[in-house]
Amino acid sequence: MKFSAPKRTIELRQTNRQAILRLLMLGGPMSRLELGQKTGLSMGTITNVTGPLLEAGILRETGTEESEGGRPRSILGINPLYGYLIGVDVGENHIQLELFNLSLEKLGTVRRRLHSQENLPEVYITEIASGLDELCAATGVLQEKILGMGIGVPGVVEHDGQVNVAAPMWAWNSIGFLAMIERQISLPVYIDNGAKAMALAEFWFGAGRGAQDVVVALIGTGIGAGVITKGELYRGATNSAGEWGHTKIVLDGRPCRCGSQGCIEAYAGAPGILASLHELNGTAMVDGEQFNQITKLVEDCRNGDEDSRQALQRTARYLGAGIANLANLFNPERVVLGGWVGLMIGETIMPNLKEYVRQYALPPSSARLEIMLCQFGQDAICTGAACLVIEEFLSANQKFSRRVAG
Amino acid sequence: MKFSAPKRTIELRQTNRQAILRLLMLGGPMSRLELGQKTGLSMGTITNVTGPLLEAGILRETGTEESEGGRPRSILGINPLYGYLIGVDVGENHIQLELFNLSLEKLGTVRRRLHSQENLPEVYITEIASGLDELCAATGVLQEKILGMGIGVPGVVEHDGQVNVAAPMWAWNSIGFLAMIERQISLPVYIDNGAKAMALAEFWFGAGRGAQDVVVALIGTGIGAGVITKGELYRGATNSAGEWGHTKIVLDGRPCRCGSQGCIEAYAGAPGILASLHELNGTAMVDGEQFNQITKLVEDCRNGDEDSRQALQRTARYLGAGIANLANLFNPERVVLGGWVGLMIGETIMPNLKEYVRQYALPPSSARLEIMLCQFGQDAICTGAACLVIEEFLSANQKFSRRVAG
DNA sequence: AAACCTTATTTTAAGATATAAAATAATCAA
DNA sequence: TTGATTATTTTATATCTTAAAATAAGGTTT
């Protein structure tokens, strides 16, 4: 999406082509007339831009629409069959691949559990490669038709000359993951932090739709955030912006697995929530499936268990403070709560959460702030990863044969 | 600076004119050749763009430069006499006005103390209006030659339909300050938060120069921040982004004057620092001149007083945690420390501060992070306020007579 | 001093783009 | 079939940028 301001006439065409493609991608099929109104471009320009895109097969006419009495409007839309996208969600103990068409319809899924022993990059890469083959075989989509693969990883993806991945819990320390995977897979690969990918998905097609400034909070075992400003992902200097999980909300507070203390992750991540519960009921922490434990916690709360209720209320308070900090600093118009923990506890804690955010954030930042749950569930990161490919597709300046009039 | 991507050919010229003016404003006078190299534009375009600007008197030729053997290069620069700028710093108990020429050279200053009783907007507006007259009289600059007045205020300036100012300590609650002052002063007025103004000054002409992603931390009685990304001020949805002062670093910690608890302002603002000192030496807080008390604290520390040393060390730790949070979330390449407290304690705490930031921030965000002191002292906010006017001046699409060749 | 060399800047000519207005296309209704 | 109406394309024109040619402004050589 990066695109320096056009200076030459030829760059105008690229800008306008992007605007039109983006509009059709996000706003669905529409007539040339509507494209003209929404982009502010003249009808002649719409014709000139869409013509070559139709010829190239990127757009297609999907039908017609009643006009106000005269010639009916023909409807243009992205051609879903022009190409396909792969989105990969690399999690702490699973990987998931999904295949989408250009309309971002999901055509297939492969999900595999991995164990924390297998945290070598090579293992992930092998699994991704074989998952890709499986996905193509199952759906009959040829690899040549795939425009690219996006990968969301649970770590910091540094853009710093080359692309490095830092994932402390795997002891990945600035690993050239992108370079490694490009040796195995003959597809354009784009890689980014999972929260950023998810933010993209929610912003384009989910709960963030229509807004321009959105923060997507990812609450799982770990915690992260993706920030969208002026309709674009906020990356910062080296793409490590939005690392909310290890910001301190209680200096000298609970120890965090990062080695520091008082991080929001230590309070509102899955282990943190369970820690709050065990503080309350006096029992010892149990190892094992966080997923089941959190599920049980929410269920117990619904059934009226006081300790569970309080554990969730505390979580709402910690999260409220953390989100208030985000609201003060980023001033979004909307905060979207996601991640598997977010999905699980979201509905239950939402009233409390909103109240705490109002209490902790400054009025100008919280007055109009909407807080809502994410719309993509398990697929959020895969979908977002596919969006990384779409971004590239939209901003790529493919060569188009010039339309010859007459 | 807001400028939607050019769509029509005529907008190309505006974009390129802006690029050239900005380059000359920030990078100083240079030859047409250099302008062409730095903007990537052809020499013909440089001629076409600069011609009308020279005719209009916005640019001027300031001399020549040795070429590499042939015709010498003539040097173009902003004409400082084309117009003047007023920057106003509205503080908690003073106002300061400065007059600049277009090269941002300071031509005059007026500073007045106000008392907290006089916190009605009308009082400020009257003082600003009379200060403006005084400044013009003292320097002999005609009001017609003033391009505009920028004002930095210690509160949230909401852009939400109209421009409102919220300054809790004055019980200003979304006051239409801009509309009020425009009735008194016949000059274009631009108003923004003081920290944002200061960030602009440091970014353009001070310690942030050359960087693209900078956070400027303003430490005074209160605390604020201005965030620059991709070379532009980060404003968020309603211009209240960067409200760092009341983000929580110690949930349930010290009470803050905002009514909440644990805000960084309660630890690292002037009263917070003094509170740390009194916690240490067991004496009671004294009302009165914070400025003198902080001065004494720093002096005592230099003279080896242990309580003072520890108070500053604690301050460095709180500030370090707060800046680490900013680094994790915004991932700037540089953090600039300013404000009167920042200036006063900055040098002393810097080594400690850097260490704490490294300790609390994630390595990808802190590894390349530079922390430095601001370069504008007392004048930072006035200078930044004047920059608000420059931004408007640069992006305004003045009509220029078309250059007629031959 | 005139001729020549070199580099900077301006002018010219060509190519690309956008828009407004005119022309054409596609539908419905009489 | 003819009109009426609205959508889309084509045409004509105005801008803009650039590359290349021309000119300007110095120094150096003869």
Short mmCIF file of C-alpha atoms (C1' of nucleotides) in Angstrom, two decimals, chain B residues 7-8 32-33 47 68 70-71 73-74, chain C residues 6-12 17-19:
data_model
loop_
_atom_site.label_atom_id
_atom_site.label_comp_id
_atom_site.label_asym_id
_atom_site.label_seq_id
_atom_site.Cartn_x
_atom_site.Cartn_y
_atom_site.Cartn_z
CA LYS B 7 -5.99 12.32 -9.21
CA ARG B 8 -5.93 15.06 -11.76
CA ARG B 32 17.84 23.85 -8.71
CA LEU B 33 20.08 20.93 -9.50
CA THR B 47 12.10 25.41 -13.50
CA GLU B 68 32.07 21.53 -11.22
CA GLY B 70 30.94 25.25 -15.80
CA ARG B 71 28.16 27.69 -15.07
CA ARG B 73 24.60 27.09 -9.69
CA SER B 74 22.29 29.72 -8.36
"C1'" DT C 6 32.01 22.72 -19.21
"C1'" DT C 7 28.11 22.68 -16.41
"C1'" DA C 8 23.45 24.80 -15.12
"C1'" DT C 9 19.14 26.14 -16.58
"C1'" DT C 10 15.48 27.01 -19.84
"C1'" DT C 11 12.93 25.94 -23.88
"C1'" DT C 12 10.92 22.77 -27.06
"C1'" DT C 17 -3.43 11.64 -18.17
"C1'" DA C 18 -7.74 13.72 -16.82
"C1'" DT C 19 -11.99 16.05 -17.85
#
